[in-house]
Coordinates of C-alpha atoms in Angstrom, one line a residue:
X1 CA -17.0 26.7 -36.0
X2 CA -18.8 24.0 -37.8
X3 CA -18.2 20.4 -36.8
X4 CA -16.8 19.3 -40.4
X5 CA -14.5 22.5 -40.8
X6 CA -13.0 21.8 -37.1
X7 CA -12.4 18.2 -38.0
X8 CA -10.5 19.3 -41.2
X9 CA -8.5 21.5 -39.4
X10 CA -7.6 19.7 -36.4
X11 CA -6.7 16.8 -39.0
X12 CA -4.4 18.8 -41.0
X13 CA -2.6 20.2 -38.1
X14 CA -1.8 16.8 -36.0
X15 CA -1.0 15.0 -39.7
X16 CA 1.6 17.8 -40.8
X17 CA 4.0 17.4 -38.1
X18 CA 4.2 15.9 -34.6
X19 CA 5.1 19.3 -33.4
X20 CA 1.7 20.3 -33.2
X21 CA 0.8 17.6 -31.2
X22 CA 1.1 19.8 -28.0
X23 CA 0.1 18.2 -24.5
X24 CA -2.6 20.8 -24.1
X25 CA -5.5 20.8 -27.0
X26 CA -8.4 22.2 -28.2
X27 CA -11.4 20.4 -27.4
X28 CA -12.3 16.9 -28.9
X29 CA -13.4 16.6 -32.4
X30 CA -15.8 13.8 -31.5
X31 CA -17.2 13.2 -28.0
X32 CA -18.3 9.6 -27.8
X33 CA -20.8 8.7 -24.8
X34 CA -20.8 5.2 -23.9
X35 CA -24.2 5.4 -22.9
X36 CA -24.8 1.9 -21.1
X37 CA -22.7 -1.1 -20.5
X38 CA -26.0 -3.3 -21.1
X39 CA -26.8 -5.1 -24.3
X40 CA -29.5 -7.4 -25.5
X41 CA -27.3 -9.1 -27.9
X42 CA -24.3 -11.7 -27.7
X43 CA -22.0 -10.9 -30.8
X44 CA -19.5 -13.8 -30.6
X45 CA -16.3 -11.5 -31.7
X46 CA -17.7 -8.7 -29.3
X47 CA -15.0 -7.4 -27.0
X48 CA -17.8 -6.3 -24.5
X49 CA -20.1 -9.3 -24.2
X50 CA -18.8 -11.6 -27.1
X51 CA -17.2 -15.1 -26.0
X52 CA -14.3 -13.5 -24.2
X53 CA -16.0 -10.2 -23.6
X54 CA -14.9 -8.2 -20.2
X55 CA -18.3 -7.1 -19.6
X56 CA -19.0 -10.5 -18.3
X57 CA -17.0 -9.6 -15.3
X58 CA -18.9 -6.7 -14.1
X59 CA -21.3 -6.9 -11.0
X60 CA -25.1 -6.3 -11.6
X61 CA -24.2 -3.2 -9.9
X62 CA -21.7 -1.9 -12.5
X63 CA -23.6 -3.2 -15.3
X64 CA -26.9 -1.1 -14.9
X65 CA -24.9 2.2 -14.5
X66 CA -25.9 5.1 -16.4
X67 CA -25.7 8.8 -16.4
X68 CA -28.6 11.2 -15.8
X69 CA -30.0 13.3 -17.9
X70 CA -28.7 16.5 -16.3
X71 CA -25.2 15.2 -16.3
X72 CA -25.0 14.5 -19.9
X73 CA -26.1 18.0 -20.6
X74 CA -23.5 19.7 -18.7
X75 CA -21.3 17.8 -20.9
X76 CA -22.3 19.2 -23.8
X77 CA -22.7 22.7 -22.6
X78 CA -19.1 22.6 -22.0
X79 CA -18.3 21.9 -25.6
X80 CA -21.2 23.2 -27.7
X81 CA -19.2 26.2 -29.0
X82 CA -15.9 24.3 -29.9
X83 CA -17.3 22.5 -33.2
X84 CA -17.2 19.0 -31.3
X85 CA -19.2 16.2 -32.6
X86 CA -21.1 13.8 -30.7
X87 CA -20.8 10.0 -31.1
X88 CA -23.2 7.6 -28.9
X89 CA -23.0 4.1 -28.6
X90 CA -22.9 1.1 -25.9
X91 CA -23.8 -1.9 -25.2
X92 CA -26.7 -0.7 -26.8
X93 CA -27.4 3.0 -26.8
X94 CA -31.3 2.2 -27.2
X95 CA -31.6 0.9 -23.6
X96 CA -30.7 4.1 -22.0
X97 CA -34.1 5.6 -20.6
X98 CA -32.6 9.2 -21.8
X99 CA -31.3 8.6 -25.2
X100 CA -33.8 10.3 -27.0
X101 CA -34.3 13.2 -24.7
X102 CA -30.5 13.5 -24.7
X103 CA -30.2 13.5 -28.6
X104 CA -32.8 16.1 -28.6
X105 CA -30.6 18.3 -26.3
X106 CA -27.6 17.2 -28.5
X107 CA -29.2 18.9 -31.8
X108 CA -30.9 21.6 -30.1
X109 CA -27.3 22.9 -29.8
X110 CA -26.7 22.4 -33.6
X111 CA -24.1 19.8 -33.0
X112 CA -23.5 16.9 -35.3
X113 CA -24.8 13.5 -33.7
X114 CA -24.2 10.1 -34.8
X115 CA -25.4 6.5 -33.1
X116 CA -23.7 3.4 -33.3
X117 CA -26.4 0.6 -32.6
X118 CA -27.2 -3.0 -33.5
X119 CA -30.6 -1.7 -35.1
X120 CA -32.8 -3.5 -32.9
X121 CA -34.8 -0.9 -31.6
X122 CA -34.9 1.0 -34.8
X123 CA -38.3 -0.1 -36.0
X124 CA -39.6 1.8 -32.7
X125 CA -37.7 5.0 -32.9
X126 CA -37.0 5.6 -36.6
X127 CA -39.4 8.4 -37.0
X128 CA -38.4 10.1 -33.9
X129 CA -34.7 9.9 -34.8
X130 CA -35.6 11.6 -38.2
X131 CA -37.3 14.3 -36.6
X132 CA -34.9 15.5 -34.3
X133 CA -32.1 15.5 -37.1
X134 CA -29.9 13.0 -36.3
X135 CA -27.3 13.1 -38.7
X136 CA -25.9 9.7 -39.0
X137 CA -27.1 6.1 -37.5
X138 CA -24.7 3.0 -38.0
X139 CA -26.2 -0.7 -37.9
X140 CA -24.4 -3.7 -38.2
X141 CA -25.1 -6.3 -40.5
X142 CA -22.9 -9.4 -40.4
X143 CA -24.3 -11.6 -43.4
X144 CA -27.4 -13.1 -44.8
X145 CA -30.2 -14.0 -42.3
X146 CA -29.1 -17.0 -40.8
X147 CA -25.3 -16.1 -40.6
X148 CA -26.3 -12.5 -38.8
X149 CA -28.5 -14.3 -36.3
X150 CA -26.1 -17.1 -35.6
X151 CA -23.3 -14.3 -34.7
X152 CA -25.3 -11.8 -33.1
X153 CA -26.9 -14.4 -30.9
X154 CA -30.4 -13.4 -31.6
X155 CA -33.4 -15.2 -34.0
X156 CA -34.5 -12.4 -35.8
X157 CA -32.5 -9.8 -35.1
X158 CA -31.5 -9.5 -38.8
X159 CA -35.0 -9.0 -39.5
X160 CA -35.5 -6.3 -36.9
X161 CA -32.6 -4.4 -38.7
X162 CA -34.1 -4.9 -42.2
X163 CA -37.5 -3.4 -41.1
X164 CA -35.3 -0.6 -39.1
X165 CA -33.6 0.4 -42.3
X166 CA -36.6 0.9 -44.3
X167 CA -38.2 2.8 -41.4
X168 CA -35.9 5.3 -41.4
X169 CA -35.8 5.5 -45.2
X170 CA -39.4 5.8 -45.1
X171 CA -39.5 8.3 -42.4
X172 CA -36.6 10.4 -43.7
X173 CA -38.4 10.4 -47.4
X174 CA -39.2 14.2 -48.3
X175 CA -36.3 15.1 -45.1
X176 CA -33.1 15.1 -47.0
X177 CA -30.8 12.5 -46.5
X178 CA -30.4 12.6 -42.6
X179 CA -30.0 10.7 -41.3
X180 CA -27.0 8.6 -43.3
X181 CA -27.6 5.0 -42.8
X182 CA -24.1 3.5 -42.5
X183 CA -23.9 -0.4 -42.3
X184 CA -20.8 -1.8 -40.5
X185 CA -20.0 -5.5 -41.3
X186 CA -17.3 -7.0 -39.0
X187 CA -14.9 -9.8 -40.9
X188 CA -15.0 -13.0 -38.4
X189 CA -14.9 -16.6 -39.2
X190 CA -19.0 -17.0 -39.1
X191 CA -18.9 -14.9 -42.1
X192 CA -15.7 -14.6 -44.2
X193 CA -17.3 -16.8 -46.8
X194 CA -20.2 -14.6 -47.6
X195 CA -18.9 -11.1 -47.7
X196 CA -19.7 -10.6 -51.3
X197 CA -23.4 -11.7 -50.9
X198 CA -23.7 -9.5 -47.8
X199 CA -22.6 -6.7 -49.9
X200 CA -25.6 -7.3 -52.0
X201 CA -27.8 -7.7 -49.2
X202 CA -26.9 -4.3 -47.5
X203 CA -27.3 -2.4 -50.7
X204 CA -30.5 -3.8 -51.3
X205 CA -31.5 -2.5 -47.9
X206 CA -30.8 0.8 -49.1
X207 CA -28.0 1.5 -46.9
X208 CA -25.8 4.7 -48.1
X209 CA -22.5 3.6 -46.9
X210 CA -21.2 0.3 -46.1
X211 CA -18.1 -0.1 -44.1
X212 CA -16.4 -3.4 -44.1
X213 CA -14.4 -3.8 -41.1
X214 CA -11.4 -6.4 -40.3
X215 CA -11.5 -7.8 -37.0
X216 CA -10.0 -6.0 -33.9
X217 CA -7.9 -8.3 -32.3
X218 CA -4.8 -8.9 -30.5
X219 CA -2.5 -11.5 -29.1
X220 CA -1.2 -12.3 -25.6
X221 CA 2.1 -11.6 -26.2
X222 CA 1.1 -8.3 -27.2
X223 CA -1.2 -7.9 -24.6
X224 CA 1.2 -8.8 -21.9
X225 CA 3.5 -6.3 -23.3
X226 CA 1.1 -3.3 -23.3
X227 CA 0.6 -4.1 -19.8
X228 CA 4.0 -3.8 -19.2
X229 CA 4.0 -0.4 -20.7
X230 CA 1.2 0.9 -19.0
X231 CA 2.4 -0.2 -15.5
X232 CA 6.0 1.5 -16.0
X233 CA 4.5 4.5 -18.1
X234 CA 1.5 5.4 -16.1
X235 CA 1.2 3.4 -13.2
X236 CA -1.9 1.6 -14.3
X237 CA -3.4 -1.9 -14.8
X238 CA -4.3 -2.4 -18.5
X239 CA -6.3 -5.7 -18.7
X240 CA -8.5 -4.5 -22.1
X241 CA -6.3 -6.3 -24.4
X242 CA -7.9 -9.7 -22.9
X243 CA -11.3 -8.8 -24.8
X244 CA -9.7 -8.8 -28.0
X245 CA -7.7 -12.1 -28.0
X246 CA -8.9 -14.3 -30.6
X247 CA -7.6 -17.1 -32.9
X248 CA -7.3 -15.7 -36.2
X249 CA -5.8 -18.1 -37.9
X250 CA -8.9 -19.8 -39.0
X251 CA -9.5 -16.9 -41.4
X252 CA -9.1 -17.5 -44.9
X253 CA -6.8 -14.4 -45.9
X254 CA -6.7 -15.0 -49.7
X255 CA -10.7 -15.7 -49.4
X256 CA -11.3 -12.4 -47.6
X257 CA -8.5 -10.5 -49.8
X258 CA -10.4 -11.6 -53.4
X259 CA -14.0 -10.6 -52.1
X260 CA -12.6 -7.0 -51.1
X261 CA -10.9 -7.0 -54.7
X262 CA -14.1 -7.8 -55.9
X263 CA -16.4 -5.5 -54.1
X264 CA -13.8 -2.8 -54.8
X265 CA -14.6 -3.1 -58.7
X266 CA -18.6 -2.9 -58.0
X267 CA -20.3 0.1 -59.2
X268 CA -23.4 1.4 -57.5
X269 CA -25.1 4.3 -55.4
X270 CA -23.9 2.7 -52.1
X271 CA -20.3 4.0 -50.9
X272 CA -18.1 1.2 -50.0
X273 CA -15.0 1.5 -47.4
X274 CA -12.5 -0.4 -45.6
X275 CA -11.7 -0.4 -42.2
X276 CA -8.6 -0.2 -41.9
X277 CA -8.0 1.3 -45.4
X278 CA -5.6 -1.4 -46.2
X279 CA -5.2 -3.1 -49.6
X280 CA -6.6 -6.3 -50.5
X281 CA -2.9 -7.7 -50.7
X282 CA -2.3 -6.6 -47.0
X283 CA -5.1 -8.5 -45.5
X284 CA -2.4 -11.4 -45.2
X285 CA 0.1 -9.4 -43.1
X286 CA -2.8 -7.8 -41.1
X287 CA -3.7 -11.1 -39.5
X288 CA -0.3 -12.6 -39.5
X289 CA 1.7 -9.8 -38.4
X290 CA -0.5 -8.1 -35.8
X291 CA 2.3 -5.6 -34.7
X292 CA 2.6 -4.6 -38.0
X293 CA 1.2 -0.6 -38.5
X294 CA 1.3 -0.4 -42.4
X295 CA 3.5 2.8 -41.7
X296 CA 1.3 4.6 -38.8
X297 CA 3.6 5.7 -36.1
X298 CA 1.5 7.2 -33.5
X299 CA -2.2 7.7 -32.9
X300 CA -4.4 10.8 -33.1
X301 CA -7.4 9.9 -31.0
X302 CA -5.4 11.4 -27.7
X303 CA -6.1 14.9 -29.2
X304 CA -9.2 14.3 -31.0
X305 CA -11.4 12.1 -29.0
X306 CA -12.6 11.0 -25.5
X307 CA -15.2 8.8 -24.4
X308 CA -17.2 9.2 -21.2
X309 CA -18.1 5.7 -19.6
X310 CA -21.9 4.7 -18.2
X311 CA -20.3 5.6 -15.0
X312 CA -19.1 9.3 -15.8
X313 CA -15.2 7.9 -16.1
X314 CA -13.7 10.0 -18.7
X315 CA -11.0 7.7 -20.8
X316 CA -9.0 8.7 -24.0
X317 CA -9.3 5.3 -26.0
X318 CA -13.1 3.7 -26.6
X319 CA -11.7 0.6 -27.3
X320 CA -9.2 0.0 -24.6
X321 CA -10.5 2.1 -21.4
X322 CA -7.5 1.4 -19.3
X323 CA -6.6 4.7 -18.1
X324 CA -9.1 6.9 -16.3
X325 CA -8.4 10.7 -16.6
X326 CA -11.2 12.0 -14.5
X327 CA -14.9 11.8 -13.8
X328 CA -17.8 14.0 -15.1
X329 CA -19.6 13.8 -12.1
X330 CA -17.1 15.3 -10.0
X331 CA -15.2 17.8 -12.4
X332 CA -16.4 19.8 -15.7
X333 CA -15.4 18.1 -19.1
X334 CA -13.1 20.7 -20.2
X335 CA -10.9 20.3 -16.9
X336 CA -10.3 16.8 -17.5
X337 CA -9.6 17.2 -21.2
X338 CA -6.3 18.8 -20.4
X339 CA -5.7 17.9 -16.8
X340 CA -2.0 16.7 -16.0
X341 CA -3.2 13.0 -16.7
X342 CA -4.7 13.7 -20.3
X343 CA -1.3 15.7 -21.3
X344 CA 1.1 12.9 -20.0
X345 CA -0.7 10.5 -22.0
X346 CA -0.4 12.8 -25.2
X347 CA 3.1 13.3 -24.2
X348 CA 3.4 9.6 -24.4
X349 CA 2.3 9.2 -27.7
X350 CA 4.2 11.9 -29.1
X351 CA 7.4 11.0 -27.7
X352 CA 7.2 7.1 -27.7
X353 CA 4.8 6.6 -31.0
X354 CA 2.2 3.6 -30.7
X355 CA 1.5 1.3 -27.7
X356 CA 2.2 -2.3 -27.9
X357 CA -1.7 -2.8 -28.5
X358 CA -2.5 0.2 -30.8
X359 CA -1.7 -1.5 -34.5
X360 CA -5.3 -3.6 -33.9
X361 CA -7.4 -0.8 -32.6
X362 CA -10.0 0.9 -34.9
X363 CA -8.9 4.2 -33.3
X364 CA -5.9 4.0 -35.3
X365 CA -7.3 4.0 -38.2
X366 CA -10.3 6.1 -38.0
X367 CA -8.4 9.4 -38.7

């Protein structure tokens, strides 16, 4: 079954009724690999390496962990016949020594493969990525040159991305539209006034699609409530919320909403998506009422996605890796996917609904 067809069928089943949310489930729609914890940038709002980032607490030994190529390939062998797509990110995935050989293996199996990167290594590897048949590249542009470089913590990072996107476009000339070039812009205090200008810049770069993402955040009150829930329900420590606590009162919700409205009226070749898919008039509630889920009662990620961390641990939530279900260095992935821990997690989401910190997690809004 193809990735696209399998994805649509799984989405339809889960959206039809909670009755289809079985404890056991077929292979995931998307298998995410966090290729490395390491990153060459220090983006201000990042839950990993930003000002409040969790990865600052990692020991050097932990930070440099990454799976070897035989282990990565073995995981792919487990899901290659299931219509599963592969998503690679980090940290910065291009810091993994075997990223491109791994991509080559994924594509040799005919599987969908997308890469989320900060874009600074694209000028070096653009031709190879096109030749391998990568399906999509997601890069981040946070504003005009000066704004972007300030948010990303590296002078010249904007130019590296611009050069990389141009190199990919030139390399794919005559090879169709693969990889699709997707630019993500995350709204933050540092760029909230230049979103329209950023849209123009991204379109001029030649991106195929732009995603304007609201800030993913939480509050200490919500975080502690979630920690209590995980302690009672799963006997687990759940500290990941600390990486998402930030002051969103400095965001001008009217300014953001007005620019979203103006963007939505623009006509051009570049596709535009808002993430989450809320209306401009809902932006105020998004930031001022962080428990508001706008009608969503369950997250589909436990049935549709899994993430493998650089040490081999398998977690159901990419941005909230608090529960570890197993480890692919000791078990086959298909054994982990429906083990007792995974089934218990799915059952909790089906019966209890959203966990306290789910309302401002990108996983909730991606399906």
